[in-house]
Coordinates of C-alpha atoms and ligand atoms in Angstrom, one line a residue:
X1 CA -0.2 -0.3 -0.1
X2 CA 2.9 2.8 0.9
X3 CA 4.0 2.9 -3.3
X4 CA 0.4 4.8 -3.4
X5 CA 2.0 7.2 -1.5
X6 CA 3.4 8.3 -4.8
X7 CA -0.2 9.4 -6.1
X8 CA -0.2 11.3 -3.4
X9 CA 1.4 14.6 -4.9
X10 CA -1.3 14.2 -8.0
X11 CA -3.9 14.2 -5.2
X12 CA -3.1 17.7 -3.9
X13 CA -2.2 18.7 -7.1
X14 CA -6.3 17.9 -8.2
X15 CA -7.4 19.0 -4.6
X16 CA -9.8 20.9 -6.2
X17 CA -11.4 18.5 -7.9
X18 CA -11.2 15.7 -5.6
X19 CA -12.9 18.1 -2.6
X20 CA -15.3 18.8 -4.7
X21 CA -16.2 15.5 -5.9
X22 CA -16.5 14.5 -2.5
X23 CA -18.7 17.2 -1.6
X24 CA -21.6 16.0 -4.5
X25 CA -21.0 12.9 -3.3
X26 CA -22.5 13.8 0.3
X27 CA -24.9 16.2 -1.9
X28 CA -26.2 13.0 -4.0
X29 CA -26.6 10.9 -0.6
X30 CA -28.3 13.6 1.4
X31 CA -31.4 12.7 -1.4
X32 CA -30.8 9.2 -1.6
X33 CA -31.1 8.5 2.3
X34 CA -33.8 11.7 2.4
X35 CA -36.3 9.6 -0.5
X36 CA -37.2 7.0 1.7
X37 CA -38.3 9.1 4.5
X38 CA -41.1 10.4 2.3
X39 CA -42.3 6.9 1.6
X40 CA -42.7 7.0 5.7
X41 CA -44.7 9.6 5.4
X42 CA -46.9 8.5 2.6
X43 CA -47.6 5.9 5.3
X44 CA -48.3 7.6 7.9
X45 CA -51.2 10.2 5.4
X46 CA -53.2 7.4 3.9
X47 CA -53.4 5.7 6.5
X48 CA -54.7 9.3 8.7
X49 CA -57.2 9.2 5.5
X50 CA -58.6 5.4 5.2
X51 CA -59.0 6.0 9.5
X52 CA -61.3 9.3 8.7
X53 CA -62.5 7.3 5.2
X54 CA -64.0 5.0 7.6
X55 CA -66.0 6.6 9.8
X56 CA -69.1 7.1 9.6
X57 CA -71.0 9.5 7.5
X58 CA -68.2 10.6 5.3
X59 CA -68.0 11.5 1.5
X60 CA -66.1 8.5 0.2
X61 CA -64.6 9.7 -3.2
X62 CA -63.8 13.0 -1.7
X63 CA -61.5 10.7 1.1
X64 CA -60.2 8.9 -2.0
X65 CA -59.0 11.9 -4.0
X66 CA -57.3 13.1 -1.0
X67 CA -55.9 10.4 -0.5
X68 CA -53.9 10.2 -4.0
X69 CA -53.8 13.9 -4.2
X70 CA -51.2 13.1 -1.4
X71 CA -49.9 10.4 -2.3
X72 CA -49.1 12.2 -5.9
X73 CA -47.6 15.0 -4.3
X74 CA -45.0 12.5 -2.4
X75 CA -44.5 10.6 -5.5
X76 CA -43.7 13.5 -7.5
X77 CA -41.6 15.3 -4.5
X78 CA -40.3 11.5 -4.2
X79 CA -39.1 12.1 -8.1
X80 CA -37.6 15.4 -7.4
X81 CA -35.1 13.2 -4.9
X82 CA -33.9 11.0 -7.3
X83 CA -33.7 13.4 -10.1
X84 CA -31.4 15.7 -8.6
X85 CA -29.6 12.5 -6.8
X86 CA -28.6 11.6 -10.2
X87 CA -27.7 15.1 -10.9
X88 CA -24.9 15.6 -8.2
X89 CA -24.2 11.5 -9.2
X90 CA -23.6 12.8 -12.9
X91 CA -21.3 15.7 -10.7
X92 CA -19.5 13.5 -9.8
X93 CA -18.4 11.1 -11.9
X94 CA -17.8 14.2 -13.9
X95 CA -15.3 15.8 -10.7
X96 CA -13.5 12.8 -9.2
X97 CA -13.0 10.3 -13.2
X98 CA -12.5 13.4 -14.9
X99 CA -9.6 13.9 -12.7
X100 CA -8.1 10.1 -12.6
X101 CA -7.9 10.4 -16.5
X102 CA -5.9 13.6 -15.9
X103 CA -4.1 11.9 -13.0
X104 CA -3.7 9.2 -15.4
X105 CA -2.7 11.7 -18.1
X106 CA 0.6 13.0 -15.9
X107 CA 1.3 9.8 -14.4
X108 CA 1.9 8.1 -18.0
X109 CA 3.8 11.1 -19.3
X110 CA 5.9 11.5 -15.7
X111 CA 7.3 7.6 -16.8
X112 CA 7.3 8.4 -20.2
X113 CA 10.2 11.2 -19.2
X114 CA 12.0 9.2 -16.8
X115 CA 12.4 6.3 -19.8
X116 CA 13.5 9.0 -22.3
X117 CA 16.3 10.5 -19.1
X118 CA 17.6 6.3 -18.5
X119 CA 20.7 5.0 -20.3
X120 CA 21.1 2.4 -22.8
X121 CA 21.7 -0.3 -20.0
X122 CA 18.7 -0.1 -18.6
X123 CA 16.6 -1.0 -21.7
X124 CA 19.3 -3.8 -22.4
X125 CA 18.1 -5.0 -18.7
X126 CA 14.2 -4.6 -19.2
X127 CA 11.7 -6.3 -22.6
X128 CA 10.2 -3.4 -24.6
X129 CA 6.7 -6.0 -23.2
X130 CA 7.9 -4.6 -19.5
X131 CA 8.2 -0.7 -20.4
X132 CA 5.2 -1.2 -22.2
X133 CA 3.4 -2.3 -19.9
X134 CA 4.2 -0.4 -16.9
X135 CA 3.3 2.9 -19.4
X136 CA -0.3 1.3 -20.2
X137 CA -1.9 -1.7 -18.1
X138 CA 0.0 -0.9 -15.1
X139 CA -0.8 3.3 -15.1
X140 CA -5.3 1.7 -16.4
X141 CA -5.0 -0.3 -13.1
X142 CA -3.8 2.7 -10.9
X143 CA -6.0 5.1 -12.8
X144 CA -8.9 2.4 -11.6
X145 CA -7.6 2.9 -7.9
X146 CA -7.8 7.5 -8.6
X147 CA -11.5 7.5 -10.1
X148 CA -13.6 4.7 -9.2
X149 CA -11.7 3.1 -6.0
X150 CA -12.0 6.7 -4.3
X151 CA -15.1 7.4 -5.6
X152 CA -17.1 3.8 -4.0
X153 CA -15.4 4.5 -1.2
X154 CA -16.1 7.6 -0.7
X155 CA -19.7 6.6 -1.4
X156 CA -19.7 4.0 0.7
X157 CA -18.4 5.7 3.3
X158 CA -20.9 9.1 3.0
X159 CA -24.3 6.7 2.9
X160 CA -23.0 4.7 6.2
X161 CA -23.1 7.3 8.4
X162 CA -26.3 8.9 6.9
X163 CA -28.1 6.2 6.4
X164 CA -26.9 4.3 10.1
X165 CA -27.8 7.6 11.4
X166 CA -31.2 8.1 9.9
X167 CA -32.1 4.5 11.2
X168 CA -30.5 5.3 14.8
X169 CA -33.2 8.2 14.8
X170 CA -36.5 6.4 14.0
X171 CA -35.0 2.8 16.3
X172 CA -32.0 2.1 17.7
X173 CA -33.3 -1.9 17.7
X174 CA -35.2 -2.6 15.1
X175 CA -31.8 -1.7 13.1
X176 CA -29.8 -3.8 15.4
X177 CA -32.0 -6.9 13.6
X178 CA -31.6 -5.2 10.5
X179 CA -28.2 -5.5 10.3
X180 CA -27.8 -8.4 11.7
X181 CA -26.6 -10.4 8.1
X182 CA -24.0 -7.5 7.2
X183 CA -20.7 -8.9 9.0
X184 CA -21.8 -12.3 7.4
X185 CA -22.4 -10.8 4.1
X186 CA -19.3 -8.6 4.1
X187 CA -17.4 -11.9 4.9
X188 CA -19.1 -13.7 2.0
X189 CA -18.0 -10.8 -0.4
X190 CA -14.4 -10.7 0.8
X191 CA -14.2 -14.9 0.3
X192 CA -16.0 -15.4 -2.9
X193 CA -14.3 -12.1 -4.4
X194 CA -10.4 -12.9 -3.2
X195 CA -11.6 -16.2 -5.7
X196 CA -12.7 -14.3 -8.3
X197 CA -9.5 -11.7 -8.3
X198 CA -7.3 -15.5 -8.4
X199 CA -9.4 -16.5 -10.8
X200 CA -9.3 -13.0 -13.4
X201 CA -5.6 -12.8 -13.1
X202 CA -4.9 -16.1 -13.7
X203 CA -7.0 -15.4 -17.0
X204 CA -5.3 -12.4 -18.0
X205 CA -2.1 -14.3 -17.0
X206 CA -3.1 -17.2 -19.6
X207 CA -4.9 -15.1 -22.0
X208 CA -0.9 -12.8 -22.3
X209 CA 1.2 -15.9 -22.7
X210 CA -1.9 -16.7 -26.0
X211 CA -0.4 -13.3 -27.4
X212 CA 2.6 -13.5 -26.7
X213 CA 2.9 -16.7 -28.8
X214 CA 0.5 -15.5 -31.8
X215 CA 2.9 -12.2 -32.0
X216 CA 5.6 -14.9 -32.1
X217 CA 3.8 -16.8 -34.5
X218 CA 3.2 -13.9 -36.7
X219 CA 6.0 -11.8 -36.2
X220 CA 7.6 -15.4 -37.6
X221 CA 5.7 -16.5 -39.9
X222 CA 8.6 -16.9 -42.2
X223 CA 10.2 -19.3 -41.0
X224 CA 7.2 -21.8 -39.8
X225 CA 6.3 -21.2 -43.5
X226 CA 9.5 -22.6 -44.9
X227 CA 9.7 -25.3 -42.3
X228 CA 6.2 -26.4 -43.1
X229 CA 5.5 -25.9 -39.2
X230 CA 2.1 -24.1 -40.0
X231 CA 0.1 -27.6 -37.9
X232 CA 2.0 -28.1 -34.5
X233 CA 2.8 -24.4 -34.5
X234 CA -1.1 -24.3 -34.4
X235 CA -2.1 -27.6 -31.9
X236 CA 0.5 -25.1 -29.5
X237 CA -2.3 -22.3 -29.9
X238 CA -5.0 -24.4 -29.7
X239 CA -3.2 -26.3 -26.8
X240 CA -2.8 -22.7 -24.4
X241 CA -6.6 -21.4 -26.0
X242 CA -8.2 -24.9 -24.0
X243 CA -6.5 -23.7 -20.7
X244 CA -8.2 -20.0 -21.7
X245 CA -11.2 -21.4 -22.1
X246 CA -11.2 -23.7 -19.3
X247 CA -10.0 -21.0 -16.7
X248 CA -12.3 -18.4 -18.0
X249 CA -15.1 -20.5 -18.2
X250 CA -14.3 -21.5 -13.6
X251 CA -14.0 -17.6 -13.8
X252 CA -18.1 -17.3 -14.6
X253 CA -18.8 -20.0 -12.9
X254 CA -17.3 -18.3 -9.6
X255 CA -18.3 -14.7 -11.3
X256 CA -22.3 -16.5 -11.1
X257 CA -22.1 -17.5 -7.7
X258 CA -22.1 -13.2 -6.5
X259 CA -25.6 -11.8 -7.3
X260 CA -27.7 -15.2 -6.2
X261 CA -25.7 -14.8 -2.2
X262 CA -25.8 -11.1 -2.3
X263 CA -29.6 -11.2 -3.2
X264 CA -30.2 -14.3 -0.7
X265 CA -28.7 -12.3 2.0
X266 CA -30.7 -8.8 1.4
X267 CA -33.4 -11.1 0.7
X268 CA -32.8 -12.5 4.3
X269 CA -32.1 -8.8 6.2
X270 CA -36.1 -7.6 4.0
X271 CA -37.3 -10.4 5.5
X272 CA -36.3 -9.8 9.2
X273 CA -37.1 -6.2 8.8
X274 CA -40.5 -6.6 8.3
X275 CA -41.0 -9.4 10.9
X276 CA -39.6 -7.7 13.6
X277 CA -40.7 -4.0 12.2
X278 CA -44.2 -5.9 12.4
X279 CA -43.8 -7.2 15.8
X280 CA -43.4 -3.6 16.1
X281 CA -46.0 -1.8 15.0
X282 CA -48.3 -3.9 16.3
X283 CA -46.8 -2.5 19.3
X284 CA -46.9 0.9 18.5
X285 CA -43.2 1.2 19.0
X286 CA -43.4 2.2 15.1
X287 CA -45.4 3.1 12.5
X288 CA -45.9 0.8 9.3
X289 CA -44.2 3.2 6.7
X290 CA -40.9 2.8 9.0
X291 CA -41.1 -0.7 8.2
X292 CA -40.9 0.2 4.1
X293 CA -38.5 3.2 4.5
X294 CA -36.3 0.3 6.7
X295 CA -36.6 -1.9 3.3
X296 CA -34.8 0.2 0.9
X297 CA -32.2 1.2 3.3
X298 CA -31.4 -2.2 3.6
X299 CA -30.8 -2.1 0.2
X300 CA -29.2 1.1 -0.3
X301 CA -26.3 -0.2 2.0
X302 CA -25.7 -4.1 0.3
X303 CA -24.8 -3.0 -3.5
X304 CA -22.0 -0.4 -2.1
X305 CA -21.6 -3.2 0.2
X306 CA -21.0 -5.9 -2.4
X307 CA -18.2 -4.1 -4.0
X308 CA -16.1 -3.6 -0.7
X309 CA -14.5 -7.1 -1.8
X310 CA -13.7 -5.6 -5.5
X311 CA -12.6 -2.3 -4.5
X312 CA -10.4 -3.3 -2.3
X313 CA -8.7 -6.3 -4.9
X314 CA -8.5 -2.7 -7.0
X315 CA -6.7 -0.6 -4.5
X316 CA -4.7 -4.2 -4.4
X317 CA -4.1 -4.6 -7.9
X318 CA -3.6 -0.6 -7.9
X319 CA -0.4 -0.8 -4.8
X320 CA 1.0 -2.9 -6.8
X321 CA 0.8 -2.1 -10.3
X322 CA 2.9 1.6 -8.8
X323 CA 5.4 -0.2 -6.8
X324 CA 6.4 -1.4 -10.9
X325 CA 6.0 1.8 -11.6
X326 CA 8.1 3.5 -8.5
X327 CA 10.6 1.3 -9.0
X328 CA 11.1 2.3 -12.8
X329 CA 10.5 6.4 -11.4
X330 CA 12.8 5.6 -8.8
X331 CA 16.1 5.3 -10.5
X332 CA 18.9 7.6 -10.8
X333 CA 19.8 7.8 -14.5
X334 CA 22.9 6.9 -14.9
X335 CA 23.7 9.7 -17.7
X336 CA 23.1 12.9 -16.5
X337 CA 23.6 16.6 -18.2
X338 CA 25.5 18.5 -15.7
X339 CA 26.0 21.4 -18.0
X340 CA 23.2 23.0 -19.8
X341 CA 25.4 26.1 -21.2
X342 CA 26.0 26.8 -24.4
X343 CA 28.9 25.8 -26.1
X344 CA 30.4 25.1 -29.3
X345 CA 32.2 21.4 -30.1
X346 CA 35.4 21.9 -32.4
X347 CA 35.9 17.9 -32.3
X348 CA 39.0 17.4 -30.8
X349 CA 38.3 13.5 -29.9
X350 CA 41.2 11.3 -27.0
X351 CA 41.0 8.6 -24.9
X352 CA 43.0 8.0 -21.9
X353 CA 43.5 4.2 -20.8
X354 CA 39.9 4.2 -21.3
X355 CA 38.6 0.7 -20.8
X356 CA 35.0 -0.4 -20.5
X357 CA 32.9 -3.6 -19.1
X358 CA 29.2 -3.5 -19.6
X359 CA 27.7 -3.7 -16.0
X360 CA 25.1 -6.5 -17.0
X361 CA 27.3 -8.9 -18.7
X362 CA 30.6 -8.0 -17.3
X363 CA 32.0 -8.2 -20.6
X364 CA 34.8 -6.7 -21.3
X365 CA 34.7 -4.7 -24.4
X366 CA 37.5 -2.1 -24.1
X367 CA 40.8 -2.7 -22.6
X368 CA 43.2 0.5 -22.0
X369 CA 42.6 2.1 -25.1
X370 CA 44.6 5.3 -25.7
X371 CA 43.9 7.3 -29.4
X372 CA 43.5 11.0 -30.4
X373 CA 42.1 12.5 -33.4
X374 CA 42.7 16.1 -34.2
X375 CA 39.7 18.3 -35.9
X376 CA 38.9 17.8 -38.8
X377 CA 40.4 14.4 -39.4
X378 CA 39.2 10.9 -39.9
X379 CA 40.1 7.9 -37.9
X380 CA 39.1 4.5 -39.1
X381 CA 38.5 1.2 -36.7
X382 CA 38.8 -2.0 -38.3
X383 CA 38.6 -5.7 -36.3
X384 CA 36.8 -8.3 -36.0
X385 CA 32.6 -9.0 -34.8
X386 CA 32.9 -8.6 -30.8
X387 CA 36.4 -5.9 -30.8
X388 CA 35.1 -3.6 -29.5
X389 CA 34.3 -0.9 -32.3
X390 CA 30.6 -0.1 -31.6
X391 CA 31.5 0.4 -28.0
X392 CA 33.8 2.8 -28.6
X393 CA 31.4 4.2 -31.5
X394 CA 28.9 4.6 -27.5
X395 CA 31.2 6.4 -25.9
X396 CA 32.2 8.7 -27.7
X397 CA 28.5 9.5 -27.7
X398 CA 27.8 8.7 -24.1
X399 CA 25.4 6.4 -24.7
X400 CA 27.9 4.9 -22.1
X401 CA 30.6 5.9 -19.6
X402 CA 34.1 4.7 -19.1
X403 CA 34.7 2.4 -16.7
X404 CA 38.2 3.4 -16.3
X405 CA 40.8 6.4 -17.6
X406 CA 38.9 9.3 -19.4
X407 CA 37.3 10.1 -22.6
X408 CA 37.8 13.8 -23.6
X409 CA 36.2 15.9 -25.8
X410 CA 37.9 19.7 -26.7
X411 CA 40.8 18.1 -24.2
X412 CA 37.8 18.3 -21.8
X413 CA 36.1 15.5 -20.1
X414 CA 33.5 14.4 -22.2
X415 CA 30.8 14.1 -18.9
X416 CA 32.0 17.4 -18.1
X417 CA 29.8 19.0 -21.7
X418 CA 26.7 19.8 -22.4
X419 CA 24.8 16.5 -23.0
X420 CA 22.3 17.9 -25.7
X421 CA 25.0 19.6 -27.5
X422 CA 27.2 16.8 -27.5
X423 CA 24.9 14.9 -28.8
X424 CA 23.7 17.2 -31.6
X425 CA 27.1 18.0 -32.6
X426 CA 27.2 14.1 -34.1
X427 CA 25.5 12.8 -36.7
X428 CA 25.6 8.8 -36.1
X429 CA 25.1 6.2 -38.0
X430 CA 24.6 3.2 -35.5
X431 CA 25.0 -0.6 -36.7
X432 CA 22.1 -1.7 -36.3
X433 CA 19.9 0.6 -38.5
X434 CA 16.1 1.6 -37.7
X435 CA 13.8 3.1 -39.6
X436 CA 10.5 4.9 -37.7
X437 CA 7.6 3.6 -39.6
X438 CA 7.1 6.9 -41.4
X439 CA 8.0 8.8 -44.8
X440 CA 11.7 8.3 -46.4
X441 CA 11.6 11.7 -46.5
X442 CA 10.8 12.0 -42.9
X443 CA 13.2 9.4 -41.3
X444 CA 16.3 12.0 -43.5
X445 CA 14.9 14.5 -41.8
X446 CA 14.6 13.4 -37.7
X447 CA 18.3 14.0 -38.1
X448 CA 17.4 18.0 -37.9
X449 CA 15.3 19.5 -35.8
X450 CA 11.7 19.2 -36.4
X451 CA 10.8 21.4 -39.3
X452 CA 13.5 22.5 -40.3
X453 CA 14.5 20.3 -43.1
X454 CA 13.9 21.5 -46.4
X455 CA 13.3 19.8 -49.4
X456 CA 16.4 21.0 -51.1
X457 CA 18.5 19.0 -47.9
X458 CA 16.6 16.7 -47.6
X459 CA 17.5 15.5 -52.0
X460 CA 21.3 16.8 -51.7
X461 CA 21.6 14.5 -48.7
X462 CA 19.7 11.5 -50.8
X463 CA 22.4 12.1 -53.1
X464 CA 25.1 12.3 -51.4
X465 CA 24.4 8.9 -49.8
X466 CA 23.5 7.7 -53.2
X467 CA 20.0 6.6 -52.3
X468 CA 18.6 9.5 -54.2
X469 CA 18.7 7.0 -57.3
X470 CA 16.1 4.1 -55.6
X471 CA 13.9 6.9 -54.0
X472 CA 13.0 8.9 -57.3
X473 CA 12.5 5.1 -58.4
X474 CA 9.6 3.8 -55.7
X475 CA 6.3 5.5 -57.3
X476 CA 5.6 7.4 -54.0
X477 CA 9.5 9.0 -53.8
X478 CA 10.8 10.5 -51.4
X479 CA 7.0 10.3 -49.9
X480 CA 7.2 6.6 -49.3
X481 CA 6.1 5.3 -46.5
X482 CA 9.1 2.1 -45.5
X483 CA 8.2 0.3 -41.8
X484 CA 5.7 -1.9 -40.8
X485 CA 2.5 -0.5 -43.4
X486 CA 5.1 0.8 -45.3
X487 CA 7.6 -0.7 -47.6
X488 CA 10.6 -2.3 -46.7
X489 CA 14.0 -1.5 -48.0
X490 CA 17.0 -4.2 -48.5
X491 CA 19.2 -4.3 -46.0
X492 CA 21.6 -1.3 -48.4
X493 CA 19.3 1.4 -48.6
X494 CA 18.2 1.5 -45.5
X495 CA 21.8 1.4 -44.2
X496 CA 22.3 4.1 -46.9
X497 CA 18.5 6.3 -45.9
X498 CA 20.6 6.0 -42.2
X499 CA 23.5 7.8 -43.3
X500 CA 21.4 10.6 -45.3
X501 CA 19.6 10.9 -41.7
X502 CA 23.3 11.1 -40.2
X503 CA 25.0 13.7 -43.2
X504 CA 21.5 16.2 -43.5
X505 CA 22.7 16.8 -40.3
X506 CA 26.0 18.8 -41.0
X507 CA 27.7 17.5 -37.5
X508 CA 31.0 18.4 -36.2
X509 CA 31.2 14.7 -35.5
X510 CA 30.4 11.8 -38.2
X511 CA 30.1 8.7 -37.4
X512 CA 29.7 5.9 -39.3
X513 CA 29.0 2.0 -37.7
X514 CA 29.4 -0.7 -40.0
X515 CA 27.2 1.4 -42.2
X516 CA 28.0 0.2 -45.2
X517 CA 28.2 -3.7 -45.2
X518 CA 25.6 -3.8 -47.3
X519 CA 26.6 -2.0 -49.6
X520 CA 28.0 -3.2 -52.5
X521 CA 31.5 -2.4 -53.4
X522 CA 30.7 -0.4 -55.9
X523 CA 28.5 1.5 -54.5
X524 CA 31.0 1.8 -51.4
X525 CA 33.1 3.6 -53.9
X526 CA 30.6 6.5 -54.4
X527 CA 29.6 6.8 -51.1
X528 CA 33.0 7.3 -49.5
X529 CA 34.0 9.4 -52.3
X530 CA 31.0 12.0 -51.2
X531 CA 31.8 11.6 -47.8
X532 CA 35.6 12.4 -48.4
X533 CA 33.5 16.2 -49.6
X534 CA 31.4 16.6 -46.8
X535 CA 34.2 14.7 -44.1
X536 CA 36.6 17.5 -44.8
X537 CA 37.1 19.9 -41.8
X538 CA 34.8 17.8 -39.4
X539 CA 35.8 14.6 -37.4
X540 CA 34.8 12.0 -38.5
X541 CA 35.0 7.9 -36.8
X542 CA 34.8 4.9 -39.6
X543 CA 34.4 2.2 -38.4
X544 CA 34.1 -1.6 -40.9
X545 CA 35.8 -4.9 -41.5
X546 CA 36.7 -3.9 -44.9
X547 CA 39.8 -2.7 -45.6
X548 CA 38.7 -1.1 -48.9
X549 CA 36.6 1.5 -46.3
X550 CA 39.1 2.5 -44.3
X551 CA 42.0 3.0 -46.0
X552 CA 41.9 6.3 -46.7
X553 CA 41.4 7.4 -42.9
X554 CA 43.8 9.7 -41.3
X555 CA 45.1 6.9 -38.8
X556 CA 43.5 3.9 -38.4
X557 CA 43.4 1.6 -35.6
X558 CA 42.5 -2.6 -35.0
X559 CA 41.0 -3.9 -32.4
X560 CA 41.4 -6.9 -31.0
X561 CA 39.4 -8.3 -27.9
X562 CA 38.8 -4.9 -26.9
X563 CA 42.8 -3.5 -27.5
X564 CA 44.6 -1.9 -30.2
X565 CA 46.7 -3.8 -31.6
X566 CA 48.2 -2.2 -34.8
X567 CA 47.4 1.9 -35.6
X568 CA 48.9 4.0 -38.6
X569 CA 48.2 4.8 -42.1
X570 CA 47.2 2.3 -44.3
X571 CA 51.1 2.8 -45.8
X572 CA 52.0 2.1 -42.8
X573 CA 50.1 -0.4 -41.6
X574 CA 51.2 -2.7 -44.9
X575 CA 54.7 -2.1 -44.6
X576 CA 54.0 -3.1 -40.7
X577 CA 53.5 -6.5 -42.7
X578 CA 51.0 -7.5 -39.2
X579 CA 47.4 -8.3 -39.2
X580 CA 46.2 -5.6 -41.4
X581 CA 48.0 -6.3 -44.3
X582 CA 47.0 -10.3 -43.5
X583 CA 43.0 -8.3 -43.9
X584 CA 44.6 -6.6 -46.3
X585 CA 45.6 -8.9 -49.2
X586 CA 43.3 -11.8 -47.9
X587 CA 40.1 -9.0 -48.7
X588 CA 41.9 -8.0 -52.2
X589 CA 41.9 -12.1 -53.3
X590 CA 38.4 -12.1 -51.7
X591 CA 37.3 -9.7 -54.0
X592 CA 39.2 -11.1 -57.5
X593 CA 37.9 -14.2 -56.6
X594 CA 34.2 -12.3 -57.4
X595 CA 35.5 -10.2 -59.6
Ligands
ADP1 N1 24.4 -3.9 -24.5 C1 25.8 -4.8 -24.3 N2 25.7 -5.1 -23.1 C2 26.8 -6.3 -22.8 N3 27.2 -6.4 -23.5 C3 27.7 -5.9 -25.1 C4 26.6 -5.4 -25.6 N4 27.2 -4.7 -26.9 C5 28.1 -5.8 -26.9 N5 28.6 -5.8 -25.8 C6 30.0 -7.2 -25.8 O1 31.0 -6.2 -26.0 C7 32.0 -6.7 -26.9 C8 32.3 -5.7 -27.6 O2 30.9 -5.5 -28.6 P1 31.3 -4.7 -30.0 O3 31.8 -3.4 -29.4 O4 29.6 -4.7 -30.4 O5 32.0 -4.6 -30.7 P2 32.0 -5.1 -32.1 O6 31.2 -3.7 -32.6 O7 33.5 -4.9 -32.5 O8 30.9 -5.9 -33.4 C9 31.8 -8.1 -27.0 O9 32.0 -9.4 -26.5 C10 29.9 -8.0 -27.3 O10 29.0 -9.6 -26.6
MG2 MG1 30.3 -3.0 -34.3

């Protein structure tokens, strides 16, 4: 329950809505409790008319019409009360439920903002499904507490006080007997609700298994079809579906028990009221009308009471959800911007004895790296998969921080630079290309601030990335949709769109992480030629496993298992006749074979 404390700040923010809501609930219940009183008065009045009508020599028709008029007047007032009750109930919902929607909105945005602050290692530790659940499902469950649960509890409390007060004022003894079944009911309701909750949790869990199963089957449809495994996959689905059905049916059975139990207990209470009420009426202790009034009160109380079990489960669930949410909200972002001043970045990069170990896997990806790139120079990194090339690039973007040693930008510790300016001065083409489900033009324009990319610029960077001809070949040109509902680009095309996105920024520092791996050598040559023009005057880092990509760089470093094993210019490395030389020879031979 402590987890829910986090929400108190929100209740304070919306205190006026909340207080108004509570006021409206009170007014609504006030009219609700007043109405049955009218029934008593009607009875008393009609009794009076009947006894007058029994006297000899009276005009019976006159009496009847009088009685009817009285009844109609009471009925009218009763209707008015019911209307007022309903009206204020409407206002209650308009305040408390609306408040809960506002808080839901705020909470979602609080979580979203926190997500964006958290570092990449957080995203590696938690899967996407988990992140999504906390911002959607968990928040919805919390909202059920903020809205409905708060409303029902307030309603029950107000109603209880008003009804009990009213009943005690009329006849304490009768009140005692009438309320006798209530504890029994509370206990039964609680037990049945608990079972229902347990079963609905099971249903939910099974449903999520089913969804995951279906999701995976659809995204892996290509593999399933080519391996001709449709039947076995379908059988798995049937198995899970059957389990789901049996769980739902079991839930429905328990659910079906609920209403009859309540109705039975209401019936019991009503019988008690009528029986004891009649005994007291015979004794002249209460008026007959009181019996009718009490029957209505008992009915009024029971339904809110019956929801206690449900409401308490709402709160429990909300608490569990909020605890999950808090777990994320209370994580301190590892990488924080400490500098909010304006600054210009020259692009001088230096690594001083930098080592890096991935926090979650414990893999030592970089060992004692020393290197320097002067502004405008090109650094190339070559090495096998897993040698630490991408890790080095992430450190430049400050996506991770060095475990040991220091990364310097313009001769200052990179941690002291303004992070926003640092990242916006970098044009980064990641190894695993990601394109948004949007038009190609927008994917390229993503490199610039929203709305600041002109069509000319987009086209120019597409031309430089050698993707322009492909794009104009599509029916919709630059407006072609890519991703989920659009066309599927080839790996090389995606890489080139991603390059265009980076160079449109005209950044101080360019980082190309193995971004030509899926491009044929001829196009690669063309792109490299264009890039050399673009890279002039900018610090660039080119990562590749192909010698042809890196040969023109000012400096080449060869990484192996996180350490630099060779460095120098292309010619120097060739002369060394070491690893680089071998690699060069091997790749030359291969290309000649293909040629
Ligand atoms: N996010 C990560 N979390 C944990 N380990 C990682 C992560 N990324 C890479 N590694 C590991 O770090 C080492 C270097 O990886 P990486 O820098 O991607 O190499 P390269 O880019 O040269 O292929 C590899 O052993 C890899 O398994
Ligand atoms: Mg890599």
